[in-house]
Short mmCIF file of C-alpha atoms in Angstrom, two decimals:
data_model
loop_
_atom_site.label_atom_id
_atom_site.label_comp_id
_atom_site.label_asym_id
_atom_site.label_seq_id
_atom_site.Cartn_x
_atom_site.Cartn_y
_atom_site.Cartn_z
CA UNK A 420 -51.58 -52.77 24.14
CA UNK A 421 -50.01 -50.65 21.42
CA UNK A 422 -49.31 -52.34 18.19
CA UNK A 423 -45.85 -53.07 17.01
CA UNK A 424 -46.32 -50.71 14.05
CA UNK A 425 -47.13 -47.80 16.28
CA UNK A 426 -44.04 -48.54 18.37
CA UNK A 427 -41.88 -48.52 15.21
CA UNK A 428 -43.47 -45.25 14.10
CA UNK A 429 -42.76 -43.64 17.48
CA UNK A 430 -39.17 -44.87 17.36
CA UNK A 431 -38.69 -43.49 13.85
CA UNK A 432 -40.29 -40.22 14.91
CA UNK A 433 -37.88 -39.96 17.85
CA UNK A 434 -34.95 -40.64 15.51
CA UNK A 435 -36.16 -37.98 13.07
CA UNK A 436 -36.58 -35.47 15.93
CA UNK A 437 -33.03 -36.20 17.13
CA UNK A 438 -31.66 -35.68 13.62
CA UNK A 439 -33.69 -32.50 13.31
CA UNK A 440 -32.12 -31.18 16.53
CA UNK A 441 -28.67 -32.09 15.19
CA UNK A 442 -29.41 -30.29 11.88
CA UNK A 443 -30.62 -27.19 13.77
CA UNK A 444 -27.45 -27.22 15.87
CA UNK A 445 -25.33 -27.54 12.73
CA UNK A 446 -27.23 -24.63 11.15
CA UNK A 447 -26.48 -22.52 14.24
CA UNK A 448 -22.77 -23.38 13.99
CA UNK A 449 -22.72 -22.51 10.29
CA UNK A 450 -24.51 -19.21 10.92
CA UNK A 451 -21.91 -18.32 13.57
CA UNK A 452 -19.15 -19.20 11.13
CA UNK A 453 -20.81 -17.06 8.46
CA UNK A 454 -20.89 -14.09 10.86
CA UNK A 455 -17.24 -14.65 11.67
CA UNK A 456 -16.32 -14.79 7.97
CA UNK A 457 -18.27 -11.58 7.30
CA UNK A 458 -16.47 -9.82 10.15
CA UNK A 459 -13.13 -11.05 8.80
CA UNK A 460 -14.05 -9.80 5.32
CA UNK A 461 -14.88 -6.36 6.75
CA UNK A 462 -11.60 -6.30 8.66
CA UNK A 463 -9.61 -7.34 5.59
CA UNK A 464 -11.40 -4.76 3.45
CA UNK A 465 -10.59 -2.04 5.99
CA UNK A 466 -6.94 -3.13 6.12
CA UNK A 467 -6.79 -3.13 2.33
CA UNK A 468 -8.23 0.41 2.16
CA UNK A 469 -5.71 1.60 4.77
CA UNK A 470 -2.89 -0.07 2.86
CA UNK A 471 -4.00 1.54 -0.41
CA UNK A 472 -4.13 4.94 1.29
CA UNK A 473 -0.67 4.45 2.76
CA UNK A 474 0.65 3.32 -0.62
CA UNK A 475 -0.81 6.42 -2.28
CA UNK A 476 0.87 8.63 0.33
CA UNK A 477 4.20 6.87 -0.20
CA UNK A 478 3.88 7.22 -3.97
CA UNK A 479 3.06 10.91 -3.64
CA UNK A 480 6.06 11.47 -1.39
CA UNK A 481 8.36 9.66 -3.85
CA UNK A 482 7.23 11.45 -7.00
CA UNK A 483 10.15 12.23 -9.25
CA UNK A 484 10.12 14.73 -12.05
CA UNK A 485 10.81 12.92 -15.29
CA UNK A 486 12.75 14.87 -17.88
CA UNK A 487 13.86 13.93 -21.38
CA UNK A 488 17.48 14.03 -22.52
CA UNK A 489 17.23 17.64 -23.73
CA UNK A 490 16.03 18.81 -20.32
CA UNK A 491 18.43 16.67 -18.25
CA UNK A 492 21.14 19.32 -17.98
CA UNK A 493 18.59 21.95 -16.98
CA UNK A 494 17.17 19.62 -14.33
CA UNK A 495 20.63 18.81 -12.98
CA UNK A 496 21.92 22.37 -12.85
CA UNK A 497 18.86 24.60 -12.66
CA UNK A 498 20.10 26.38 -15.74
CA UNK A 499 22.91 25.82 -18.20
CA UNK A 500 24.15 22.25 -17.71
CA UNK A 501 27.72 23.28 -18.48
CA UNK A 502 27.93 26.14 -15.98
CA UNK A 503 29.32 26.06 -12.43
CA UNK A 504 26.58 27.04 -9.95
CA UNK A 505 29.10 28.92 -7.77
CA UNK A 506 31.42 30.84 -10.09
CA UNK A 507 29.62 30.57 -13.42
CA UNK A 508 32.61 28.89 -15.05
CA UNK A 509 31.81 26.73 -18.03
CA UNK A 510 33.11 23.36 -19.09
CA UNK A 511 32.27 19.82 -20.06
CA UNK A 512 33.88 18.20 -17.01
CA UNK A 513 31.80 19.78 -14.24
CA UNK A 514 31.17 17.72 -11.08
CA UNK A 515 27.65 17.11 -9.77
CA UNK A 516 26.82 18.06 -6.18
CA UNK A 517 27.25 14.94 -4.01
CA UNK A 518 24.50 15.75 -1.50
CA UNK A 519 21.50 16.57 -3.67
CA UNK A 520 22.76 15.95 -7.22
CA UNK A 521 20.88 19.11 -8.24
CA UNK A 522 23.64 21.50 -9.36
CA UNK A 523 27.12 21.32 -10.87
CA UNK A 524 30.49 22.75 -9.84
CA UNK A 525 33.83 23.08 -11.53
CA UNK A 526 35.85 22.05 -8.45
CA UNK A 527 35.70 21.29 -4.72
CA UNK A 528 36.33 24.93 -3.78
CA UNK A 529 33.22 26.08 -5.65
CA UNK A 530 31.21 23.24 -4.21
CA UNK A 531 32.16 24.18 -0.62
CA UNK A 532 30.99 27.80 -0.97
CA UNK A 533 27.94 29.33 0.78
CA UNK A 534 26.06 29.52 -2.49
CA UNK A 535 26.23 25.73 -2.83
CA UNK A 536 23.55 24.95 -0.28
CA UNK A 537 21.35 27.82 -1.38
CA UNK A 538 21.54 26.84 -5.07
CA UNK A 539 20.85 23.17 -4.25
CA UNK A 540 17.90 24.04 -2.03
CA UNK A 541 16.48 26.41 -4.67
CA UNK A 542 16.74 23.66 -7.28
CA UNK A 543 15.16 21.08 -4.96
CA UNK A 544 12.26 23.48 -4.33
CA UNK A 545 11.73 23.84 -8.08
CA UNK A 546 11.30 20.06 -8.45
#
């Protein structure tokens, strides 16, 4: 008949084996979670790269030419800031084109002329 000590040892061994199986199962779960986290990190990194690329494209499309105060009139009119783009008339109270804000006119008649669109488009192309 087996001794009581050997029975206790077998029982402890069985308990240790059960705990070992539980630890191995937990390790498997954690490894699966690690894989999932790594896949999520890759996905997030890819999304971040795509977002950065998109942001760069948006920034490039929104670039604005910065001019100082001395160049402001040239930028607004494509030439003399006090000269009507249609008739060449000069004055301090010229109106800025409403559509593109690129050129100036002395009155609504000059602004409505054929040259208006052409002058505005030429100025927009320069910027």
